[in-house]
mmCIF file of C-alpha atoms and ligand atoms in Angstrom:
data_model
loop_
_atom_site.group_PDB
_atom_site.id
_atom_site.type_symbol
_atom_site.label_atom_id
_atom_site.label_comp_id
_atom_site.label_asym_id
_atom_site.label_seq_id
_atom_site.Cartn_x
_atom_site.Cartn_y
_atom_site.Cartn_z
ATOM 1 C CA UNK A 4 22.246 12.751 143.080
ATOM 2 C CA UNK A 5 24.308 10.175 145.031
ATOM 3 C CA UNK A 6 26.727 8.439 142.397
ATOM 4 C CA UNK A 7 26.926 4.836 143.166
ATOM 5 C CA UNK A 8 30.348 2.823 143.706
ATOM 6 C CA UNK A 9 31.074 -0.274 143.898
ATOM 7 C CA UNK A 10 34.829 -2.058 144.834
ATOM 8 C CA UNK A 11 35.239 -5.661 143.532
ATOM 9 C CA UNK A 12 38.245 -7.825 144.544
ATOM 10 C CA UNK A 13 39.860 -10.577 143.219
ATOM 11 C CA UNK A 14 42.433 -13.174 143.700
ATOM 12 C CA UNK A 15 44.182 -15.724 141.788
ATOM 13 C CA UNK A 16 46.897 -18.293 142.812
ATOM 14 C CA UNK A 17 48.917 -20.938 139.950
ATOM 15 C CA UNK A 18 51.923 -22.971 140.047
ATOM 16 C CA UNK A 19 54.443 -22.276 137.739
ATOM 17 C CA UNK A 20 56.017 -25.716 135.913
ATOM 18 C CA UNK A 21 59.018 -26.142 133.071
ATOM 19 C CA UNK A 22 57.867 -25.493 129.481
ATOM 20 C CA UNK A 23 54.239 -24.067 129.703
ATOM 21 C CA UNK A 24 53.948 -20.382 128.121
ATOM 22 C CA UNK A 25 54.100 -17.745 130.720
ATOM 23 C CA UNK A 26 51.164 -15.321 130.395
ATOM 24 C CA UNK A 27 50.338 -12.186 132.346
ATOM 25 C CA UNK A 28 47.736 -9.856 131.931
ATOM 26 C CA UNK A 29 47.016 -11.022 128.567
ATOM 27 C CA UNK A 30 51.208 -10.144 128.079
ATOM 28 C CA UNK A 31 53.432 -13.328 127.099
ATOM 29 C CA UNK A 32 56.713 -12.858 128.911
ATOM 30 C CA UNK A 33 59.898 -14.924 127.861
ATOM 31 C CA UNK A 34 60.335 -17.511 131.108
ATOM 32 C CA UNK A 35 61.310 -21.288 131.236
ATOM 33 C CA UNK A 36 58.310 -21.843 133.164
ATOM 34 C CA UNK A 37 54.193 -20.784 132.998
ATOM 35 C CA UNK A 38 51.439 -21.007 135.315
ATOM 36 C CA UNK A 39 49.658 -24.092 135.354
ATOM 37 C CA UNK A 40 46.200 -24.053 134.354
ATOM 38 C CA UNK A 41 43.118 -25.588 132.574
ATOM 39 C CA UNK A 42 43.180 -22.471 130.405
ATOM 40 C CA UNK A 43 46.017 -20.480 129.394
ATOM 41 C CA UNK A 44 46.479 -19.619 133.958
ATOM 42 C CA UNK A 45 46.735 -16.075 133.582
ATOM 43 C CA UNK A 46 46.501 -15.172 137.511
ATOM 44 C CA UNK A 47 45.992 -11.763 136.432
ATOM 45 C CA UNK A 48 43.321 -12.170 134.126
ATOM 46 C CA UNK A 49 41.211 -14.090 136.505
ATOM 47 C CA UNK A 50 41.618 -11.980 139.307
ATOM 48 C CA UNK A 51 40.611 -9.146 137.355
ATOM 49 C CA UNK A 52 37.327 -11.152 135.943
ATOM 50 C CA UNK A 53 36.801 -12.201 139.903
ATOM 51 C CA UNK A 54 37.103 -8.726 140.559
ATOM 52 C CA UNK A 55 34.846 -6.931 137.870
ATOM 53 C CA UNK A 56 32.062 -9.941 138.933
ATOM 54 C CA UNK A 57 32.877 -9.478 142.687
ATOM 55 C CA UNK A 58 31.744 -5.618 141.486
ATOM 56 C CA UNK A 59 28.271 -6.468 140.308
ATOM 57 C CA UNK A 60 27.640 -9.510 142.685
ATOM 58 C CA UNK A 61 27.915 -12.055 140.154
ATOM 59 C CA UNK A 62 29.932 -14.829 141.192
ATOM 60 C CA UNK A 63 33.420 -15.744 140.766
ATOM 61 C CA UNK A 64 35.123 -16.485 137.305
ATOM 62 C CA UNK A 65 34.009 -20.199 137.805
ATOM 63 C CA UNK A 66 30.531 -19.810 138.016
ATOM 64 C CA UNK A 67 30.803 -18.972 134.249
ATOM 65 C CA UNK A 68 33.714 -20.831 132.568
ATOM 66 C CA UNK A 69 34.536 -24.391 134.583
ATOM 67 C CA UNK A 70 37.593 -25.885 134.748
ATOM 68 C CA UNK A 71 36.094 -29.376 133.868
ATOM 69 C CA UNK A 72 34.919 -27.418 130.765
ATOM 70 C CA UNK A 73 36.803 -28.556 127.860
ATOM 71 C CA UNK A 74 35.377 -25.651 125.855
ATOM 72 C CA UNK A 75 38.040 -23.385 128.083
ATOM 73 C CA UNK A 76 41.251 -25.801 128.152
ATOM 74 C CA UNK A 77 43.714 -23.837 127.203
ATOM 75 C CA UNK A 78 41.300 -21.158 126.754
ATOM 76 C CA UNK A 79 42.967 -17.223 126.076
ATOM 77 C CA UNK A 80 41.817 -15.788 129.338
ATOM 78 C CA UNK A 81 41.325 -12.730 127.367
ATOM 79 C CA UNK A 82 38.065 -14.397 126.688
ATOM 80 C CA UNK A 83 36.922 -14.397 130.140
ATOM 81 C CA UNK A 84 37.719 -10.665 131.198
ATOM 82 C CA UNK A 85 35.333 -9.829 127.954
ATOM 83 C CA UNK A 86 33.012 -11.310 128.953
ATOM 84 C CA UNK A 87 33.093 -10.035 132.591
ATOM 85 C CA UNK A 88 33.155 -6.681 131.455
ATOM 86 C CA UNK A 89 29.786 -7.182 129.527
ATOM 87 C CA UNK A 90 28.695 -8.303 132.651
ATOM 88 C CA UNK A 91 29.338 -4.938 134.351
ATOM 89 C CA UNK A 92 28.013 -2.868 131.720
ATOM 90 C CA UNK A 93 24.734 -4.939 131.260
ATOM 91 C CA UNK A 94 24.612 -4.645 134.944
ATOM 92 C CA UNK A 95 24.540 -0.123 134.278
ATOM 93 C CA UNK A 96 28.271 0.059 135.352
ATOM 94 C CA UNK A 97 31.705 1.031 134.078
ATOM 95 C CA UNK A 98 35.063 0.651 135.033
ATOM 96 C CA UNK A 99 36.204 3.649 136.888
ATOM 97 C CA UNK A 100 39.775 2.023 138.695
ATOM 98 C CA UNK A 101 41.842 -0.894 138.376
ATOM 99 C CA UNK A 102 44.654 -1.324 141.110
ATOM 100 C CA UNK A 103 46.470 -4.577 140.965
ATOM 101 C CA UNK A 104 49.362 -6.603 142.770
ATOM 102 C CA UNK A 105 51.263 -9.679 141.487
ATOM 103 C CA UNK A 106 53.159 -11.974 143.597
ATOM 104 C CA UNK A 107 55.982 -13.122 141.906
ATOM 105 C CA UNK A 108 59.760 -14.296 142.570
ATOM 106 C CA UNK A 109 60.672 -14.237 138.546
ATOM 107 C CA UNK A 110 60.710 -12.953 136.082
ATOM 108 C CA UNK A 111 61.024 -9.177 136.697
ATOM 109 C CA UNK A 112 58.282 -8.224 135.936
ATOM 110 C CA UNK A 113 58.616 -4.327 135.896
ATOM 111 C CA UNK A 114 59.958 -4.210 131.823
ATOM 112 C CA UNK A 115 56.615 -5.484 130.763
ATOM 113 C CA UNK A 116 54.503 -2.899 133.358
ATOM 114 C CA UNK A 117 53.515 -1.016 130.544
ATOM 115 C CA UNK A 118 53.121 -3.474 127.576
ATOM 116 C CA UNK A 119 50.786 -5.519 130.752
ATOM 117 C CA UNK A 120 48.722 -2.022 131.907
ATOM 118 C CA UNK A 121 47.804 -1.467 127.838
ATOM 119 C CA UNK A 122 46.724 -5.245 127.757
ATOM 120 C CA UNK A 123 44.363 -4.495 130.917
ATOM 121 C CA UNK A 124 43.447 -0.877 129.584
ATOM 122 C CA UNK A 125 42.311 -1.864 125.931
ATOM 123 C CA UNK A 126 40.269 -4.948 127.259
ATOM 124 C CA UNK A 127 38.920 -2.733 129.733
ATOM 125 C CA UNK A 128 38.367 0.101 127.368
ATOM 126 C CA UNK A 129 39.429 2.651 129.562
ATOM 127 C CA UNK A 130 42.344 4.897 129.542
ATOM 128 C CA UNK A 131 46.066 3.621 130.246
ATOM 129 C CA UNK A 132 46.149 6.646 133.566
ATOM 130 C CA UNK A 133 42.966 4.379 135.294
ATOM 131 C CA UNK A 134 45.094 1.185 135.468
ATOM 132 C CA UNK A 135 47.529 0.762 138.288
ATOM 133 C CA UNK A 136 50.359 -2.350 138.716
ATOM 134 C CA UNK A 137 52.366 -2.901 140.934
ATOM 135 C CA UNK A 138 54.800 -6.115 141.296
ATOM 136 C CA UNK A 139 55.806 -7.867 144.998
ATOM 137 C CA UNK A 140 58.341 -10.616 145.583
ATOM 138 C CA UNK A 141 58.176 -13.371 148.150
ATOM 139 C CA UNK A 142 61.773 -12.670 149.737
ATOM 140 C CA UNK A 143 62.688 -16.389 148.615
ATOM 141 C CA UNK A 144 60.257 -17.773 150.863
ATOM 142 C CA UNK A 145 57.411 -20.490 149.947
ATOM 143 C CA UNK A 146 56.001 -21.621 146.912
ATOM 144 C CA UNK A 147 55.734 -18.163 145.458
ATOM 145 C CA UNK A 148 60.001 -17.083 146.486
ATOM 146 C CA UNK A 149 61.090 -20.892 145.519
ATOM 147 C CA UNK A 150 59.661 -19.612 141.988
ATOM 148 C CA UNK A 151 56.540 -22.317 141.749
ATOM 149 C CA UNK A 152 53.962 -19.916 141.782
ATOM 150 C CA UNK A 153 52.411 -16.694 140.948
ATOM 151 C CA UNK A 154 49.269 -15.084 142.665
ATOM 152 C CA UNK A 155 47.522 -12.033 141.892
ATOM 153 C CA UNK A 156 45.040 -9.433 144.036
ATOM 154 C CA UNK A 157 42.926 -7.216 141.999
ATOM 155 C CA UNK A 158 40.501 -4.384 143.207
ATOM 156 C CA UNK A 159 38.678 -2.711 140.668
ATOM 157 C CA UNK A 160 35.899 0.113 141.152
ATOM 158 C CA UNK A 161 33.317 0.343 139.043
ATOM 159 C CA UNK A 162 30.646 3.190 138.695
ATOM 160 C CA UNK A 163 26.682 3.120 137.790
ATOM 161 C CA UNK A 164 26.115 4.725 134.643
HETATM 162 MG MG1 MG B 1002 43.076 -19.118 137.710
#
């Protein structure tokens, strides 16, 4: 029998301005500045949900919750992801793989790898070993090195069941 994959991608882009929580991967991190957003701007978060729907062919994350909606200012994107992934599994698929990248200048990200790939895992519901994350900086260079904002690429695999 010929198992069928599938690879979804996602990206996310936000600014970062003073005195807005900074969120990441469902994680909050301890920074003078947080991602601008109509929600909560998790860049992680939404990449994943673009790439879990990018999986199944269903859209991208605003096809679902709008960010004119003002049921979703401020919104935890936790809420989003969850309902992605009932997406997928309506759809006869699980998550097999999640690989992801954020682009970042600060903070340093790589204390909070594990507290962000537990996040991922238990919203996922798959074990901690199937999520992968890996942090990049921009060398100082453009809106992402002069610290005002954060971008995230997200491939997930998911696998009929
Ligand atoms: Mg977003």
């Amino acid at each position: 029998m010929m198992i069928d994959y599938r690879n979804g991608i996602g990206y996310d882009f936000h600014r970062l301005k003073k005195n807005i929580p900074f969120v990441l991967g469902g994680v909050r991190i301890p920074y003078s500045k947080g991602p601008l957003g109509h929600s909560d701007g998790d860049v992680l978060l939404h990449a994943l949900v673009d790439a879990l729907l990018g999986g199944i062919a269903e859209g991208d994350i605003g096809s679902f919750f709008s960010d004119h909606d003002p049921r979703w200012e401020k919104a935890d994107s936790k809420i989003f992801v969850e309902h992605a992934r009932k997406l997928v599994k309506k759809k006869k698929f699980s998550v097999h793989f999640v690989d992801a990248v954020v682009l970042a200048e600060k903070p340093k990200l790589q204390p909070y790898f594990v507290a962000i790939r537990k996040s991922l895992s238990s919203l996922l519901l798959i074990p901690l070993s199937r999520v992968s994350l890996k942090a990049k900086t921009a060398e100082g260079v453009g809106i992402i090195g002069k610290g005002d904002g954060i971008a995230a690429f997200v491939s997930v695999m998911l696998r009929k069941t």
